[in-house]
Coordinates of C-alpha atoms and ligand atoms in Angstrom, one line a residue:
M17 CA 14.3 27.0 -21.7
S18 CA 15.2 22.8 -21.3
K19 CA 17.3 22.0 -19.3
I20 CA 20.5 18.8 -20.3
A21 CA 22.8 17.2 -18.6
T22 CA 26.6 16.2 -19.9
L23 CA 27.5 12.5 -19.5
E24 CA 31.4 11.8 -20.6
V25 CA 32.5 8.2 -20.6
D26 CA 35.1 6.3 -22.2
G27 CA 36.1 10.2 -23.4
Q28 CA 32.9 10.3 -24.8
K29 CA 30.5 13.1 -24.1
I30 CA 26.9 13.0 -24.7
E31 CA 23.8 15.4 -23.7
L32 CA 21.0 13.8 -21.9
P33 CA 17.4 15.6 -21.9
V34 CA 16.3 16.8 -18.2
I35 CA 12.6 16.9 -17.7
T36 CA 10.8 18.8 -15.2
G37 CA 7.7 17.9 -13.4
S38 CA 4.8 20.0 -12.0
E39 CA 6.5 20.5 -8.5
N40 CA 10.2 21.5 -9.9
E41 CA 11.2 17.5 -9.7
S42 CA 13.8 17.0 -12.4
A43 CA 15.1 13.8 -13.5
I44 CA 17.4 12.9 -16.7
D45 CA 16.1 11.0 -19.5
I46 CA 17.9 8.2 -20.4
N47 CA 16.2 6.5 -22.9
K48 CA 19.0 7.2 -25.3
L49 CA 21.7 6.5 -23.1
R50 CA 22.3 2.8 -24.4
D51 CA 22.1 3.8 -28.2
L52 CA 24.4 6.4 -27.7
T53 CA 27.1 4.7 -25.3
G54 CA 26.5 1.2 -25.2
I55 CA 26.2 2.2 -21.5
I56 CA 23.1 1.2 -18.9
T57 CA 22.7 2.8 -15.5
I58 CA 22.0 0.4 -12.5
D59 CA 20.5 1.2 -9.0
P60 CA 19.5 -1.4 -7.1
G61 CA 16.3 -0.6 -5.1
Y62 CA 15.6 2.0 -7.7
K63 CA 16.8 4.6 -4.5
N64 CA 17.4 6.9 -7.6
S65 CA 15.5 6.0 -10.5
G66 CA 12.0 7.2 -12.0
S67 CA 10.0 4.8 -13.6
C68 CA 7.2 6.8 -14.7
K69 CA 5.6 10.1 -15.0
S70 CA 2.4 10.2 -12.6
E71 CA -0.2 12.4 -12.4
I72 CA -1.8 11.0 -9.1
T73 CA 0.1 11.2 -6.2
F74 CA 2.6 14.0 -5.2
L75 CA 5.2 13.3 -2.1
D76 CA 8.1 15.2 -1.1
G77 CA 10.3 13.3 1.5
E78 CA 12.2 15.9 2.8
L79 CA 9.1 18.7 3.9
G80 CA 6.9 15.6 4.8
I81 CA 4.4 16.2 2.3
L82 CA 1.5 14.1 0.4
R83 CA -0.9 15.0 -2.1
Y84 CA -3.2 13.2 -4.0
R85 CA -4.1 14.8 -7.0
G86 CA -2.8 18.3 -5.4
Y87 CA -5.0 17.9 -2.6
S88 CA -3.0 17.7 0.8
I89 CA -3.6 14.4 2.8
E90 CA -4.6 16.1 5.7
D91 CA -7.3 18.3 4.0
L92 CA -8.7 14.9 2.3
A93 CA -8.4 12.9 5.4
E94 CA -10.5 15.2 7.3
K95 CA -12.9 16.6 5.0
A96 CA -13.4 13.9 2.5
S97 CA -14.8 10.6 2.7
F98 CA -13.0 7.3 1.6
L99 CA -14.8 6.1 -1.3
E100 CA -14.5 10.3 -2.3
V101 CA -10.7 10.2 -2.4
S102 CA -11.2 6.6 -4.3
Y103 CA -13.0 8.5 -7.0
L104 CA -10.7 11.2 -6.7
L105 CA -7.6 9.0 -7.1
I106 CA -8.8 6.8 -10.2
F107 CA -10.6 9.5 -12.1
G108 CA -8.4 12.6 -11.5
E109 CA -11.4 15.1 -9.8
L110 CA -12.8 15.1 -6.4
P111 CA -17.0 14.0 -7.2
T112 CA -20.0 15.8 -7.4
A113 CA -22.7 15.2 -4.8
Q114 CA -24.3 12.7 -7.8
Q115 CA -20.8 11.1 -9.2
L116 CA -20.4 9.9 -5.5
E117 CA -23.6 8.4 -5.6
Q118 CA -23.4 7.0 -8.9
F119 CA -20.1 5.2 -7.9
E120 CA -21.4 4.1 -5.1
T121 CA -24.4 2.5 -7.2
D122 CA -22.3 1.0 -10.1
I123 CA -20.1 -0.6 -7.0
K124 CA -22.7 -2.2 -5.3
K125 CA -23.7 -3.7 -8.8
H126 CA -20.7 -5.6 -8.5
T127 CA -20.6 -6.9 -4.6
L128 CA -21.9 -10.2 -5.1
V129 CA -18.9 -12.6 -5.3
N130 CA -19.7 -16.0 -7.4
E131 CA -20.5 -18.7 -5.1
E132 CA -18.3 -21.3 -6.6
M133 CA -15.1 -19.1 -5.0
K134 CA -16.1 -20.4 -1.7
N135 CA -14.7 -23.6 -2.8
I136 CA -11.2 -22.3 -3.4
I137 CA -11.4 -20.8 0.0
D138 CA -12.5 -23.9 1.3
G139 CA -8.8 -25.1 0.1
F140 CA -7.2 -23.1 2.5
P141 CA -6.4 -24.3 6.1
K142 CA -7.7 -21.7 8.6
T143 CA -4.3 -21.0 9.3
A144 CA -3.3 -19.4 6.3
H145 CA -2.2 -16.0 6.4
P146 CA -4.8 -14.4 4.8
M147 CA -2.9 -11.9 2.7
G148 CA -1.7 -15.2 1.2
V149 CA -5.6 -16.1 0.9
L150 CA -6.5 -12.7 -0.7
S151 CA -3.9 -12.8 -3.0
A152 CA -5.2 -16.2 -3.9
L153 CA -8.6 -15.2 -4.3
T154 CA -8.0 -11.8 -6.2
S155 CA -6.7 -13.7 -8.8
A156 CA -9.0 -16.3 -8.8
L157 CA -11.7 -13.3 -9.9
T158 CA -10.2 -13.5 -13.1
A159 CA -11.4 -16.7 -13.4
F160 CA -15.0 -15.3 -13.3
N161 CA -14.5 -12.7 -15.1
P162 CA -12.3 -13.4 -17.9
K163 CA -12.6 -11.0 -20.5
A164 CA -9.8 -8.4 -20.3
V165 CA -10.9 -5.3 -20.2
N166 CA -10.4 -2.8 -22.9
V167 CA -8.9 0.2 -21.1
D168 CA -9.7 2.0 -24.1
N169 CA -13.4 1.5 -24.1
E170 CA -14.4 4.0 -21.0
K171 CA -17.5 2.2 -20.2
E172 CA -15.6 -1.0 -19.7
M173 CA -12.5 0.4 -17.9
Y174 CA -15.2 2.2 -15.4
E175 CA -16.9 -1.2 -14.9
A176 CA -13.8 -3.2 -14.4
I177 CA -13.1 -0.6 -11.5
C178 CA -16.7 -0.8 -10.1
K179 CA -16.1 -4.7 -10.0
T180 CA -13.0 -4.2 -8.2
M181 CA -13.8 -2.1 -5.6
G182 CA -16.9 -4.1 -4.5
K183 CA -15.4 -7.6 -4.9
F184 CA -12.1 -7.1 -3.3
L185 CA -14.0 -5.8 -0.2
V186 CA -15.5 -8.6 0.2
I187 CA -13.1 -11.5 -0.5
A188 CA -10.6 -9.4 1.8
T189 CA -13.1 -9.8 4.9
W190 CA -13.5 -13.8 3.7
T191 CA -9.9 -14.5 4.9
Y192 CA -10.9 -13.3 8.6
R193 CA -14.3 -15.4 8.6
K194 CA -12.2 -18.2 7.3
S195 CA -9.9 -17.8 10.3
M196 CA -12.5 -18.1 12.6
G197 CA -14.6 -20.9 10.9
Y198 CA -17.5 -18.5 10.7
P199 CA -20.2 -18.3 7.3
L200 CA -18.7 -16.2 4.8
N201 CA -21.1 -12.8 4.9
Y202 CA -22.2 -10.8 1.5
Y203 CA -22.5 -7.0 1.1
D204 CA -25.9 -5.5 2.2
N205 CA -26.2 -3.0 -0.4
T206 CA -28.2 -1.0 1.7
K207 CA -25.5 0.1 3.9
G208 CA -22.5 2.4 3.1
Y209 CA -18.8 0.7 2.2
V210 CA -17.1 1.2 5.1
E211 CA -19.8 0.0 7.4
N212 CA -20.0 -3.1 5.3
F213 CA -16.5 -3.7 6.0
M214 CA -17.1 -4.2 9.9
H215 CA -20.9 -5.6 8.4
L216 CA -18.9 -8.2 6.6
M217 CA -15.8 -8.7 9.4
F218 CA -18.0 -9.1 13.0
Q219 CA -22.1 -9.6 11.4
L220 CA -22.9 -13.2 12.9
P221 CA -26.1 -15.0 11.8
T222 CA -26.9 -15.3 15.4
G223 CA -28.0 -11.9 16.1
P224 CA -28.4 -8.5 14.8
Y225 CA -24.9 -6.3 14.6
K226 CA -24.8 -2.7 14.1
A227 CA -21.3 -1.4 13.5
N228 CA -19.7 2.0 16.0
P229 CA -20.4 5.0 14.0
I230 CA -16.8 6.1 15.4
I231 CA -15.1 2.9 14.5
V232 CA -16.5 3.4 10.9
D233 CA -15.6 6.8 11.0
A234 CA -11.9 6.1 12.1
L235 CA -11.5 3.7 9.8
D236 CA -12.7 5.9 6.7
K237 CA -9.9 8.1 7.6
L238 CA -7.6 5.3 8.0
F239 CA -8.2 3.7 4.7
I240 CA -8.0 7.5 3.0
L241 CA -4.5 7.5 4.6
H242 CA -3.5 4.3 2.9
A243 CA -4.9 5.0 -0.7
D244 CA -1.9 5.6 -2.2
H245 CA 1.5 6.5 -2.1
E246 CA 3.6 7.1 -5.7
Q247 CA 5.7 4.3 -6.8
N248 CA 6.0 2.3 -3.3
C249 CA 6.8 -1.4 -3.6
S250 CA 3.1 -2.9 -4.2
T251 CA 2.3 -0.3 -6.7
S252 CA 5.4 -0.5 -9.0
T253 CA 4.6 -4.7 -9.0
V254 CA 1.0 -3.7 -9.9
R255 CA 2.6 -0.9 -12.5
M256 CA 5.2 -3.9 -13.6
V257 CA 2.5 -6.3 -13.8
G258 CA -0.2 -4.7 -16.0
S259 CA 2.4 -3.5 -18.3
S260 CA 2.3 -6.9 -19.4
H261 CA -1.5 -6.1 -20.5
A262 CA -2.3 -8.7 -17.6
G263 CA -5.5 -8.4 -16.1
L264 CA -6.9 -6.1 -13.3
F265 CA -7.3 -8.5 -11.0
A266 CA -4.2 -10.3 -11.4
S267 CA -2.1 -7.6 -11.4
I268 CA -3.7 -6.2 -8.2
S269 CA -2.9 -9.6 -7.1
A270 CA 0.6 -9.1 -7.2
G271 CA 0.6 -5.9 -5.8
V272 CA -0.9 -8.0 -2.4
S273 CA 2.0 -10.0 -2.8
A274 CA 4.2 -7.3 -2.6
L275 CA 2.2 -5.7 0.3
W276 CA 2.4 -8.7 2.6
G277 CA 6.5 -7.8 3.1
P278 CA 7.1 -6.9 6.5
L279 CA 9.5 -4.3 5.1
H280 CA 6.3 -2.5 3.2
G281 CA 2.9 -3.1 3.7
G282 CA 3.5 -5.9 6.8
A283 CA 5.3 -3.9 8.7
N284 CA 1.9 -3.0 10.5
Q285 CA 1.5 -6.3 11.5
A286 CA 5.6 -6.0 12.6
V287 CA 5.0 -3.5 14.9
L288 CA 2.2 -4.8 16.9
E289 CA 4.3 -7.9 17.7
M290 CA 7.4 -5.6 18.4
L291 CA 5.3 -3.5 20.6
E292 CA 4.2 -7.1 22.4
E293 CA 7.2 -8.6 22.5
I294 CA 8.4 -5.3 24.5
N295 CA 5.6 -5.1 26.9
K296 CA 6.4 -9.1 27.2
D297 CA 9.7 -8.3 27.9
G298 CA 8.6 -5.5 31.0
G299 CA 8.6 -2.9 28.6
D300 CA 12.6 -2.0 28.1
T301 CA 12.0 0.2 25.2
E302 CA 15.8 1.0 25.5
K303 CA 17.5 -2.4 25.4
F304 CA 15.2 -2.8 22.0
L305 CA 16.4 0.4 20.4
A306 CA 20.2 -0.9 21.2
K307 CA 19.0 -4.0 19.5
A308 CA 17.9 -1.9 16.7
K309 CA 20.7 -0.3 16.2
D310 CA 22.9 -3.4 16.7
K311 CA 24.5 -4.1 13.2
N312 CA 24.9 -8.2 14.2
D313 CA 20.9 -8.0 15.4
P314 CA 18.7 -8.7 12.3
F315 CA 16.0 -6.7 14.8
R316 CA 14.6 -3.5 13.0
L317 CA 12.8 -0.8 14.6
M318 CA 9.8 -1.9 12.5
G319 CA 6.9 1.0 11.6
F320 CA 10.4 3.3 11.6
G321 CA 12.1 4.6 8.7
H322 CA 11.5 5.2 5.2
R323 CA 12.6 4.9 1.7
V324 CA 11.3 8.4 0.6
Y325 CA 10.6 10.6 4.1
K326 CA 13.3 11.4 5.7
N327 CA 11.0 13.7 8.0
F328 CA 8.0 12.9 9.6
D329 CA 5.4 10.6 7.7
P330 CA 2.7 13.1 7.5
R331 CA 0.5 9.8 7.9
A332 CA 2.2 8.8 10.7
R333 CA 1.3 12.2 12.6
I334 CA -2.4 12.3 11.4
I335 CA -2.8 8.6 13.0
K336 CA -1.1 8.5 16.0
K337 CA -3.3 11.8 16.9
A338 CA -6.5 9.6 15.7
A339 CA -5.0 6.9 17.9
K340 CA -5.5 8.7 20.8
E341 CA -8.8 10.1 20.3
V342 CA -10.1 6.7 19.2
L343 CA -8.9 5.0 22.2
E344 CA -9.9 7.8 24.3
T345 CA -13.4 7.7 22.8
L346 CA -14.0 3.9 22.9
G347 CA -12.6 4.0 26.4
V348 CA -10.0 1.7 25.4
E349 CA -6.6 1.5 27.8
D350 CA -3.5 0.0 25.8
P351 CA -0.4 -0.5 27.6
I352 CA 1.0 -0.8 24.2
L353 CA 0.4 2.5 23.0
E354 CA 2.1 3.9 26.1
I355 CA 5.1 1.5 24.9
A356 CA 5.1 3.1 21.0
K357 CA 4.9 6.4 22.5
K358 CA 7.6 6.0 24.9
L359 CA 9.7 3.8 21.8
E360 CA 9.3 7.5 19.6
A361 CA 10.6 9.7 22.2
A362 CA 13.7 8.0 22.9
A363 CA 13.9 7.0 19.5
L364 CA 13.4 10.1 18.1
E365 CA 16.1 11.4 20.3
D366 CA 18.8 9.2 19.6
E367 CA 21.9 10.1 17.4
Y368 CA 21.3 6.5 15.4
F369 CA 17.7 7.7 14.2
K370 CA 18.2 11.5 13.8
S371 CA 21.8 11.1 11.8
R372 CA 19.6 8.3 9.6
N373 CA 16.6 10.6 9.4
L374 CA 14.5 7.6 10.5
Y375 CA 10.9 8.9 12.2
P376 CA 7.9 6.9 12.5
N377 CA 5.9 5.8 9.0
V378 CA 2.8 5.2 8.3
D379 CA 2.5 1.9 10.3
F380 CA 3.7 2.7 13.5
Y381 CA 0.5 3.5 15.0
S382 CA -2.1 2.1 12.6
G383 CA -2.2 -0.8 14.2
I384 CA -2.7 0.3 17.4
I385 CA -6.2 1.5 16.4
Y386 CA -6.9 -1.4 14.5
R387 CA -6.5 -3.4 17.4
A388 CA -8.6 -1.3 19.6
L389 CA -11.1 -1.2 16.9
G390 CA -11.1 -5.3 17.0
I391 CA -8.7 -6.2 14.5
P392 CA -7.2 -9.3 14.6
T393 CA -3.1 -8.7 14.0
D394 CA -2.7 -10.8 11.2
M395 CA -5.7 -8.5 9.0
F396 CA -3.7 -5.2 9.9
T397 CA -1.7 -6.0 6.3
V398 CA -5.1 -6.6 4.5
M399 CA -6.7 -3.1 6.4
F400 CA -3.7 -1.8 4.2
A401 CA -4.5 -3.2 1.2
I402 CA -8.3 -2.5 1.5
G403 CA -7.1 1.3 1.4
R404 CA -4.6 1.2 -1.1
L405 CA -6.9 -0.5 -3.9
P406 CA -8.3 2.5 -5.3
G407 CA -4.6 3.7 -5.5
W408 CA -3.3 0.5 -7.5
I409 CA -6.7 0.9 -9.8
A410 CA -5.6 4.5 -10.6
Q411 CA -2.0 4.0 -11.1
W412 CA -2.8 0.8 -13.4
K413 CA -5.1 2.6 -15.5
E414 CA -2.8 5.7 -15.7
M415 CA -0.2 3.3 -17.0
R416 CA -2.2 1.5 -19.4
E417 CA -4.1 4.7 -20.5
N418 CA -0.2 6.3 -21.0
K419 CA 0.2 3.0 -23.3
E420 CA 3.6 2.5 -21.0
P421 CA 6.1 -0.1 -22.6
I422 CA 6.5 -3.4 -20.9
G423 CA 8.6 -3.1 -17.9
R424 CA 12.1 -5.1 -18.4
P425 CA 15.1 -3.4 -16.8
R426 CA 18.4 -4.7 -17.9
Q427 CA 21.3 -6.2 -15.5
I428 CA 25.1 -6.3 -15.6
Y429 CA 26.0 -9.8 -16.1
T430 CA 28.5 -11.2 -13.1
G431 CA 28.7 -14.3 -13.9
H432 CA 31.5 -17.4 -15.5
P433 CA 32.2 -16.1 -18.9
L434 CA 31.8 -18.8 -21.7
R435 CA 33.1 -22.6 -20.8
E436 CA 33.1 -25.3 -22.6
F437 CA 30.6 -28.3 -21.4
K438 CA 32.4 -30.8 -19.3
S439 CA 30.2 -33.0 -17.1
N440 CA 31.1 -33.3 -13.5
K441 CA 29.2 -36.9 -13.3
Ligands
LIG23 C1 5.4 1.5 3.6 O1 7.8 3.2 -0.1 C2 6.9 3.7 0.2 O2 6.3 4.5 0.3 C3 5.7 2.2 1.3 C4 4.6 2.8 2.2 C5 3.3 3.1 1.1 O3 2.6 4.3 1.6 O4 3.1 2.3 0.4 O5 5.0 4.1 2.6 C6 4.2 2.0 3.0 O6 6.2 0.3 3.2 C7 6.4 2.0 5.0 C8 7.2 0.9 5.8 C9 7.1 0.6 6.2 N1 8.9 -0.3 6.9 C10 8.9 -0.9 7.8 O7 8.7 0.1 8.8 C11 10.0 -1.3 8.1 C12 11.4 -0.9 9.0 N2 12.1 -0.1 8.2 C13 12.8 -0.3 7.2 O8 12.9 -2.0 7.1 C14 13.6 0.7 6.6 O9 13.5 2.0 6.9 C15 12.6 0.5 5.0 C16 12.9 -0.8 4.1 C17 11.1 1.5 5.0 C18 13.7 1.6 4.2 O10 14.7 1.2 3.8 P1 15.7 2.1 3.0 O11 15.2 3.1 2.4 O12 16.3 1.0 2.4 O13 16.9 2.3 3.7 P2 18.1 1.2 4.6 O14 17.6 0.2 5.0 O15 19.4 1.5 3.4 O16 18.8 1.8 5.9 C19 19.4 3.4 6.1 C20 20.0 3.1 7.3 C21 20.7 1.5 7.0 O17 21.7 1.8 8.5 P3 23.1 1.9 8.3 O18 23.5 0.7 6.9 O19 23.7 3.6 7.2 O20 24.3 2.1 9.3 O21 19.3 3.4 8.3 C22 18.8 2.0 8.9 C23 19.6 0.9 8.1 O22 20.0 -0.5 9.1 N3 17.3 1.7 9.4 C24 17.4 1.2 10.4 C25 15.5 1.1 10.4 N4 15.6 1.7 9.1 C26 16.5 1.9 8.3 N5 17.8 1.0 11.6 C27 16.9 0.6 12.3 N6 15.9 0.2 12.4 C28 14.9 0.9 11.2 N7 13.5 0.6 11.4

């Protein structure tokens, strides 16, 4: 029996349908609200508003549950590879061995980036933040692949997906190479996808390079943990930009820019900078907790809190465990890890954080692993983008396949009423 919601406003009573998803989440469908009442809803930050129906990711913020296409993040992080999870997110099912091999082979057909793209990256100063360079290079890929993808043509869509997966990884590492003044590397089709990340980043022309398999495994898991997260800020941006039928590269470029913000993906860099500041200041975590609670102090405990998770972010649990294992295996002693643990323990006991359900999120520990793996701090959010790429692709594809309307929210105007023009000159 379908549920309805009754709304009474200005003496008018209307009924609105309530839709229920496969995990029993419900939403009032306000599609007809303005037609029926002339009234709209308003919800800054969309804390209570759904933008779409989606079959890709389910998360329960109260219970700390995260699933990609119905599989738990714990299972996927433990048992699958990043490319396998990418395939699952994008095409809806785990690939057979043959499908996975074919997917990797087809990505390899598109790992060469047009040499003229180097002229674009040459235009950036070495000091440019890698996320700004990555967003620009991603958008520039359109210049070399101008034909808009016909999303209803399975072959064209598949090729655009493989092209994006192949080229994005290369240009993402170019941002690091550029900052170091190193020559830009090419994808090595004899190596695996995640191993290639290390090769693209750290292979120097002066000698052989072999990625540490422990690091490759840890990165594979980290990329899985970042692969999708339903309608977060950057994914919503990708869907919004794509809803105007802008191309996949242009939409992902916009997602990169949204992810860059320190309240979103940029938090992993901000966490490390915060922990280093605490370390430099003598490691007094209580002092910084007090700053985080002080409304007059703009300081926030980066890596803590989440719009949806009002319990532990399940990814944070997995990454915290992986951080300990990776540092032990690599024999890395990092005082920053001890500070992070001390800060976490104190915050979890503190009434301010407890009363606001503020727990460590995905960004709290990830930077500690990246640092141990030799990734520079200003590349941390690029790492997040590499992981999130298949999720952005999957969500863009779903939005286009569902033929969703162009995103165009309304507003409530609070400015001047009509006034006669009188020049102030
Ligand atoms: C990601 O959405 C996603 O799914 C994102 C993500 C993904 O995978 O795509 O999970 C990735 O972006 C993780 C979040 C990374 N950001 C940070 O770690 C930055 C620090 N966190 C905060 O800025 C904040 O918690 C947000 C932005 C993450 C969430 O903010 P909300 O939901 O808008 O919550 P809010 O700002 O309304 O805070 C509610 C209260 C406020 O206090 P009161 O006004 O009630 O007194 O909690 C306080 C806030 O001041 N608060 C914090 C805090 N986070 C919230 N106080 C101190 N330190 C913090 N980190």
